[in-house]
Coordinates of C-alpha atoms in Angstrom, one line a residue:
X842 CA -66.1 5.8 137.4
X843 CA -62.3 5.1 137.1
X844 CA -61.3 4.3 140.6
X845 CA -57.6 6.1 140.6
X846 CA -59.4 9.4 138.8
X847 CA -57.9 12.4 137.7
X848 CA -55.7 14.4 140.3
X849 CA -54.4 17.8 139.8
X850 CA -55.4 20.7 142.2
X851 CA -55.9 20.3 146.3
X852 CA -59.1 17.9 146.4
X853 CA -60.5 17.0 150.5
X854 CA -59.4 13.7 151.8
X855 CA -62.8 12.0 153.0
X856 CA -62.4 8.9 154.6
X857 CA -65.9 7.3 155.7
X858 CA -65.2 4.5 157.9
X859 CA -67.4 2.7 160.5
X860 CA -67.5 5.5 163.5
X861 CA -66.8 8.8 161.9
X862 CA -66.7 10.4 158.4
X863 CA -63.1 12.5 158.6
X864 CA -62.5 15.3 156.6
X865 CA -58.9 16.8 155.8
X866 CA -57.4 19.3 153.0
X867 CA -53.4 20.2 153.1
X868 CA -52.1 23.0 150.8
X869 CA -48.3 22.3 149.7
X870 CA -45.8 24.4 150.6
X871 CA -42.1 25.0 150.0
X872 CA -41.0 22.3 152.6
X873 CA -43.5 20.1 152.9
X874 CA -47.3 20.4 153.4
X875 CA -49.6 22.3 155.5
X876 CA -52.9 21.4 156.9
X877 CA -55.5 24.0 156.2
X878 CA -59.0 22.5 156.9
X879 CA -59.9 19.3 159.4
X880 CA -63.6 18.3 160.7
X881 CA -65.2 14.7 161.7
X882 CA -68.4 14.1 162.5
X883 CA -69.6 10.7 164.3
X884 CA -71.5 7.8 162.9
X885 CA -74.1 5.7 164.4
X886 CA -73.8 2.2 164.6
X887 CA -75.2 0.5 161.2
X888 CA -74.8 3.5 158.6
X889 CA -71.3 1.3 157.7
X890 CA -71.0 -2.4 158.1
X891 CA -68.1 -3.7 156.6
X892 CA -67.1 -1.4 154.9
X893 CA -70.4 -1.2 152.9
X894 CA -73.0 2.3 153.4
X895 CA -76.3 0.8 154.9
X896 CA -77.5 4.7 155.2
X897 CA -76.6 7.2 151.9
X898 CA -78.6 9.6 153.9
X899 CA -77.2 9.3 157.1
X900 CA -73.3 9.3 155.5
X901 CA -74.5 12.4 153.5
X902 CA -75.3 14.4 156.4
X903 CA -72.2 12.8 158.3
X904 CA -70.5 14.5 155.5
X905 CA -72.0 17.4 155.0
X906 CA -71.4 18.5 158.6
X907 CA -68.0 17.5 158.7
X908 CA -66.9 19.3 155.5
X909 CA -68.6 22.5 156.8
X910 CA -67.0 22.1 160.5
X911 CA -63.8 22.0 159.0
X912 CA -64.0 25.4 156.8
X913 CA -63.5 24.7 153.7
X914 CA -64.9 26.2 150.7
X915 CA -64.1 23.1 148.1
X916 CA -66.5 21.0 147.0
X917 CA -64.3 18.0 145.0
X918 CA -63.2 15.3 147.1
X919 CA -61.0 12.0 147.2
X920 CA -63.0 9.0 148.6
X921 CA -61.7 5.4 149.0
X922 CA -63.1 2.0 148.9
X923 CA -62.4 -1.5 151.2
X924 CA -63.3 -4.4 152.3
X925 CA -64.9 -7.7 150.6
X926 CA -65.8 -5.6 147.4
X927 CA -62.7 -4.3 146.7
X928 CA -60.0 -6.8 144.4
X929 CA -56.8 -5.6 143.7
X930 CA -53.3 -7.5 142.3
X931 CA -50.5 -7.1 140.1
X932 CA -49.9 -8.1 137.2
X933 CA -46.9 -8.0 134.6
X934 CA -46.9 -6.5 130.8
X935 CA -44.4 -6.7 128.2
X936 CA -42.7 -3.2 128.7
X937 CA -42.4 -2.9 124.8
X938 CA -46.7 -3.0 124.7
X939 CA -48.3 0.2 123.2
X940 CA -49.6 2.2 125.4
X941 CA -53.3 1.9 123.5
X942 CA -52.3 -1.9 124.0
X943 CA -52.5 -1.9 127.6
X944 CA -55.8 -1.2 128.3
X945 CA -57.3 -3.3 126.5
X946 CA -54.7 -6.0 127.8
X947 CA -55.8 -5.1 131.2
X948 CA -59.4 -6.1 130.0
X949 CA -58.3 -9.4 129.0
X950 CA -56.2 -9.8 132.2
X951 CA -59.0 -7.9 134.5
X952 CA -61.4 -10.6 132.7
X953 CA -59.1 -14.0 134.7
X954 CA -59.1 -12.4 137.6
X955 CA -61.6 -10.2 139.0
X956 CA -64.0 -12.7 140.5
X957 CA -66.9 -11.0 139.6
X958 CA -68.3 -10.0 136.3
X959 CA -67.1 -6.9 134.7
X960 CA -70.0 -5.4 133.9
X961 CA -70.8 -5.1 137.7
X962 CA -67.4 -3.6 138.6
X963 CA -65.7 -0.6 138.7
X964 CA -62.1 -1.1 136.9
X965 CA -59.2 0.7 136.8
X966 CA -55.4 0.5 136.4
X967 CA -52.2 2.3 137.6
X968 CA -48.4 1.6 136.1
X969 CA -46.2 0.9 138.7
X970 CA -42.8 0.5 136.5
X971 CA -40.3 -2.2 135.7
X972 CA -41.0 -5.7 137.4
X973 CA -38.0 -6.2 139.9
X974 CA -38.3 -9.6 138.4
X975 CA -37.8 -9.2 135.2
X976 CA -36.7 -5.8 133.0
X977 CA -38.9 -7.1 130.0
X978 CA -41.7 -6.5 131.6
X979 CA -43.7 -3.6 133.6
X980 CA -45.8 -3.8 136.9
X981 CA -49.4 -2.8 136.7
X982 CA -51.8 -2.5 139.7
X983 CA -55.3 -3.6 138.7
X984 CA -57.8 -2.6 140.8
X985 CA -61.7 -3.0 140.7
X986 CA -65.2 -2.7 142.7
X987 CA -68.2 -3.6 143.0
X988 CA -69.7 -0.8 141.9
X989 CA -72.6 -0.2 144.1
X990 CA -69.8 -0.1 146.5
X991 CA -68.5 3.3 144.2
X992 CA -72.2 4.4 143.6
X993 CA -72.7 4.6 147.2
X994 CA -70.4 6.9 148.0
X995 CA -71.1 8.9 145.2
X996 CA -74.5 9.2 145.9
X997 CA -73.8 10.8 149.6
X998 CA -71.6 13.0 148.1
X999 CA -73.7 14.4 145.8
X1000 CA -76.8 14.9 148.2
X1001 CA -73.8 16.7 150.5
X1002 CA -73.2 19.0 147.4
X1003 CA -69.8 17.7 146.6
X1004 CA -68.0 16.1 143.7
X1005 CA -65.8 12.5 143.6
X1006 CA -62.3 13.6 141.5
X1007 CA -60.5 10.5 143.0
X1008 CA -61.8 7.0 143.9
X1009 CA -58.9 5.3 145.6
X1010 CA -58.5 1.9 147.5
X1011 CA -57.9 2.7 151.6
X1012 CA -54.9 0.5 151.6
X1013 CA -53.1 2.4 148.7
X1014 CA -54.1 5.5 150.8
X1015 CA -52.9 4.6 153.6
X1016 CA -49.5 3.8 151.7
X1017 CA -49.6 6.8 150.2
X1018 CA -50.1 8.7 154.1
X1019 CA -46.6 6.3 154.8
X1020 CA -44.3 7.9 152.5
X1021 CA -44.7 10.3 154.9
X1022 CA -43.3 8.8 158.0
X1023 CA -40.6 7.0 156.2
X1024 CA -39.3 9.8 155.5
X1025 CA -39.5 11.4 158.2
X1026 CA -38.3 8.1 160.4
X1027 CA -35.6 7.4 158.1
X1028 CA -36.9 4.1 157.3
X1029 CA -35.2 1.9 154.3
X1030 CA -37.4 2.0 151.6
X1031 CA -36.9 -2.2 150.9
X1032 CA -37.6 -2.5 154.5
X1033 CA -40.9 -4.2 155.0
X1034 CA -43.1 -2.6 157.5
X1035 CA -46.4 -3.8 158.8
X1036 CA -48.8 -1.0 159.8
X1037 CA -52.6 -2.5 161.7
X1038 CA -55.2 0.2 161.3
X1039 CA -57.3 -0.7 164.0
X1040 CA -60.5 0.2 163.0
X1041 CA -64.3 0.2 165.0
X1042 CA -65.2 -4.0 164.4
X1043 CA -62.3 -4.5 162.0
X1044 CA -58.4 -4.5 162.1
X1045 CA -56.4 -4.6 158.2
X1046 CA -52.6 -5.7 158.2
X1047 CA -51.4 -4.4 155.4
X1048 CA -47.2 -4.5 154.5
X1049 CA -45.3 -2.3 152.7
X1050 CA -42.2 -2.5 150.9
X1051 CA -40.5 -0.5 147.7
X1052 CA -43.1 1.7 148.1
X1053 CA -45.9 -0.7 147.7
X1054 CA -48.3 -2.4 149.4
X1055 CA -47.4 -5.9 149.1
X1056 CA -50.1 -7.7 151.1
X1057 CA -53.2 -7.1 153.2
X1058 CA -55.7 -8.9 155.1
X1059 CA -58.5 -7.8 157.3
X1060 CA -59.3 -9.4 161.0
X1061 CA -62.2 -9.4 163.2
X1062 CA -61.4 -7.4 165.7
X1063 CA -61.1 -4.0 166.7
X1064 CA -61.8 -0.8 169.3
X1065 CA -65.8 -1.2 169.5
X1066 CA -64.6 -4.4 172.1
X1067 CA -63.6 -2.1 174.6
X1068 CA -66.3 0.4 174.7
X1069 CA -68.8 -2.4 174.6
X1070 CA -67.2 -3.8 177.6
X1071 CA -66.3 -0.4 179.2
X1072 CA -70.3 -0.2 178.2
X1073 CA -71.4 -3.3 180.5
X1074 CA -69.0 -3.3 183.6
X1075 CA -69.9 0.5 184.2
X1076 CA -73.7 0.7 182.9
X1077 CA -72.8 3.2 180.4
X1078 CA -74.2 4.8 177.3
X1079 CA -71.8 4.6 174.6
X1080 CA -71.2 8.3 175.0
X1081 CA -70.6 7.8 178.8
X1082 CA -68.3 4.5 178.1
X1083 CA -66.6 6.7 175.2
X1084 CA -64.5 8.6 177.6
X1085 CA -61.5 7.2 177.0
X1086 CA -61.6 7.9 173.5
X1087 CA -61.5 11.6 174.7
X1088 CA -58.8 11.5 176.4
X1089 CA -60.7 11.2 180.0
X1090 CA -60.1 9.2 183.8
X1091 CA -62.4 6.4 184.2
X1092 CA -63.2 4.5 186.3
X1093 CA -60.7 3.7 189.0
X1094 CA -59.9 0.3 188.3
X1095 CA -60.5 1.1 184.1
X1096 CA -56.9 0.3 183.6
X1097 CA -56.3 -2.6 185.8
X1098 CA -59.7 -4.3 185.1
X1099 CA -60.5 -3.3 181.4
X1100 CA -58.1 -1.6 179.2
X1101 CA -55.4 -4.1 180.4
X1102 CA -57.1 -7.4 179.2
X1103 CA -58.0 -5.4 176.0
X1104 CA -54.5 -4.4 175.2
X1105 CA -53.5 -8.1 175.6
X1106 CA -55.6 -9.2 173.2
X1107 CA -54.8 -6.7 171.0
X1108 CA -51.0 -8.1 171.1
X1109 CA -52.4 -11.7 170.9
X1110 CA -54.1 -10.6 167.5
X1111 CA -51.4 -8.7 166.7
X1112 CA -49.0 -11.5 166.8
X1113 CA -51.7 -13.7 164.9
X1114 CA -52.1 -11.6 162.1
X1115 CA -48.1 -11.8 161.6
X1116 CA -48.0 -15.5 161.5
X1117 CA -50.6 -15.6 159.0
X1118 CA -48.6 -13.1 156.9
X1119 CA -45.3 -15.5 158.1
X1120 CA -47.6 -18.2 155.9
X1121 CA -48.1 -16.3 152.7
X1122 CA -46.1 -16.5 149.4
X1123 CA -45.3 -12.7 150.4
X1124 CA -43.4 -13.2 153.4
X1125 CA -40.8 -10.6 154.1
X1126 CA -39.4 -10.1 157.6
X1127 CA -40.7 -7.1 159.7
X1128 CA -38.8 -5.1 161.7
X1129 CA -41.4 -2.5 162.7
X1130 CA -44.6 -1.6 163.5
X1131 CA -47.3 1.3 163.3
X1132 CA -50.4 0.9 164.6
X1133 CA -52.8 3.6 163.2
X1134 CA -56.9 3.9 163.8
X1135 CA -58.6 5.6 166.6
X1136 CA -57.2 2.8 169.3
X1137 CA -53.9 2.7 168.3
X1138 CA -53.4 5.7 170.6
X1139 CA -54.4 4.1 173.6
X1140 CA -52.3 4.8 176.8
X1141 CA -49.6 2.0 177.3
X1142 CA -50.6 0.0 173.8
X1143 CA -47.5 0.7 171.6
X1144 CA -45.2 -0.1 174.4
X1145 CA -47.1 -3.1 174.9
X1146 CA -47.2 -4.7 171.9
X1147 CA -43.4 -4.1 171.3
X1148 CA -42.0 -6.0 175.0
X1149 CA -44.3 -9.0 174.2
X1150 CA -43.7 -9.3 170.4
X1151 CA -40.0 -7.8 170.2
X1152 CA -40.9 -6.1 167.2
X1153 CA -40.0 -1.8 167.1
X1154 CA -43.6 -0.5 167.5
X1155 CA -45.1 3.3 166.9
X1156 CA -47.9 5.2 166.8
X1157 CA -48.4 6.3 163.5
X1158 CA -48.6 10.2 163.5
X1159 CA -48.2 11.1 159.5
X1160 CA -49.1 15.0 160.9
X1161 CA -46.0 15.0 162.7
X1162 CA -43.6 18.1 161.6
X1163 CA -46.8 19.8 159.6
X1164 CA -47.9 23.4 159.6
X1165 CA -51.5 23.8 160.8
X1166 CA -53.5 26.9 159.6
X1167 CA -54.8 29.1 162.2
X1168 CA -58.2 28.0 161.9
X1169 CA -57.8 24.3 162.6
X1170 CA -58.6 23.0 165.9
X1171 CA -54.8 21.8 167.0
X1172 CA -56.1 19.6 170.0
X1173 CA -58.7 17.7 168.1
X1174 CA -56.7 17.0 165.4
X1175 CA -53.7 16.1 167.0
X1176 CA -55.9 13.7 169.6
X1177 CA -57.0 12.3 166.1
X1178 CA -53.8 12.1 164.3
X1179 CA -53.4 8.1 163.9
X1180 CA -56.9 7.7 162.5
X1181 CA -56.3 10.0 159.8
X1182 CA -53.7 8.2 157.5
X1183 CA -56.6 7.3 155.2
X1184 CA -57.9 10.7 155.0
X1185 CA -54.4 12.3 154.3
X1186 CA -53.4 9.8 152.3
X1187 CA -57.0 11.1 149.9
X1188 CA -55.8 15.0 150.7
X1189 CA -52.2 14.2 149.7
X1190 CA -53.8 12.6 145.5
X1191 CA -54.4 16.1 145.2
X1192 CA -50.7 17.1 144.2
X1193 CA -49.6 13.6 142.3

């Protein structure tokens, strides 16, 4: 299956990630966008490691209850792939090539670069326009999979009774979610802006700038820290240590004794992750910060990472300013809101 798919008519944005399957459909209106259906449904620990399904049956159920909590009657879906599987780069084309040319250039070009062998991969490319380098020649985002990495996915969604019309690649989701709050935030759009989507044992740095996502790079770390040691200094179940993540008191010395030391480290991995980004041959200067995933909404964290890094930091909310139907559950979605740029960034391929 192509991995960018065919995208006319609203389509649910299904992110799968490591904790939770999330489930989201918008319809469009005059102004904007409105968000008509929303449901998640937990994950254990193992059904996703690394962004690889260990379980199909597990994420099909996962699935299957979230897409029926949230209401909606459509069955087609956008899904994304990450992680080690996942190879993406951009190359350049003479802008004069025939269009029936240029997939069969992509071939050749997929053929130097994908480091894996075609025939195991799912390939697909997307025009991006005229190279900002030089006018003679066009931008084209190559992207492929492993493709037990697609068929995965597919295969839950077809024991859930649903249909794949989009395959997309998390970061370009999330970009896509981003348009969004630059717009809203009145951000340049050659401004380059880092956004860390702080995931359950993972955290991916991605920058953004024209548009585009113009680098990204995974680290090994991420919320599951806390709850594990939330987990041990209160002899909790992960249930019990998850309180936090609800929006709960703790503990009385939580703050002082737990979520404090994790919030530091989160800065000092923060700050890491920018000087290896300082060290690549895409260094552009940042300004400002998002931090999306289901920690990135942790009391105190934004403000945080901002005084000790100087760097203008937010919590990405790319709902902000949306209608909600009636029938969506406005405090569960809201407490949710910066762990769902992947899953509106799916929703939102439905109207390209």
């Amino acid at each position: 299956m192509k991995l960018f798919g065919n995208k006319k008519a609203p389509v649910i944005g299904l992110d799968i990630g490591s904790s939770f399957v999330r489930a989201l459909q918008l319809s469009e209106t005059g102004g904007g966008f409105r968000v008509e259906h929303f449901g998640m449904e937990p994950l254990r620990e193992g059904v996703v490691v690394d962004k690889s399904v260990q379980d199909i049956e597990a994420i099909s159920n996962a699935i299957e209850r979230a897409v029926r909590n949230s209401g909606t009657r459509t069955k087609v879906c956008a899904i994304a792939v990450s992680g080690p599987a996942v190879f993406t780069k951009t190359i350049s084309l003479p802008s004069d090539l025939a269009e029936s040319d240029v997939e069969s250039q992509v071939q050749i070009e997929a053929n130097q670069y994908v480091p894996y062998p075609l025939d195991e991969v799912s390939l697909d490319f997307n025009v991006l326009g005229p190279s900002a380098r030089n006018p003679d020649l066009v931008d084209i985002l190559l992207a492929a999979s492993k493709s037990e990495n697609v068929e995965s996915r597919q295969d839950a969604l077809e024991s859930a009774g649903l249909v794949a019309r989009v395959v997309d690649v998390e970061a370009f989701a999330i970009a896509n979610a981003f348009d969004l709050i630059r717009e809203r935030d009145h951000l340049s759009k050659n401004e380059a802006v880092g956004i860390f989507d702080i995931g359950r044992d993972l955290t991916t740095l991605l920058v953004i700038r024209g548009g585009r996502v113009i680098y990204t790079r995974e680290h090994p770390f991420g919320g599951h820290q806390l709850l594990e040691e939330a987990m041990r200094r209160y002899d909790m179940t992960p249930e019990q240590a998850s309180f936090f993540e609800r929006g709960e008191d703790g503990p009385e010395d939580f703050e002082s004794e737990v979520l404090e030391p994790f919030q530091l480290n989160i800065v000092h991995q923060v700050s890491r992750a920018l000087q290896f980004f300082a060290s690549s041959n895409e260094y552009s200067p940042i300004s400002t910060i998002y931090l999306a995933g289901g920690t990135a909404s942790l009391k105190g964290l934004a403000p945080m990472v901002q005084q000790e890094l100087g760097l203008t930091t937010r919590v990405a909310d790319p709902l902000s300013g949306m209608d909600i139907a009636p029938s969506v559950a406005v405090s569960a979605l809201k407490r949710n809101t910066p762990s769902l740029m992947v899953a509106l960034g799916l929703a939102l391929r439905g109207f390209d």
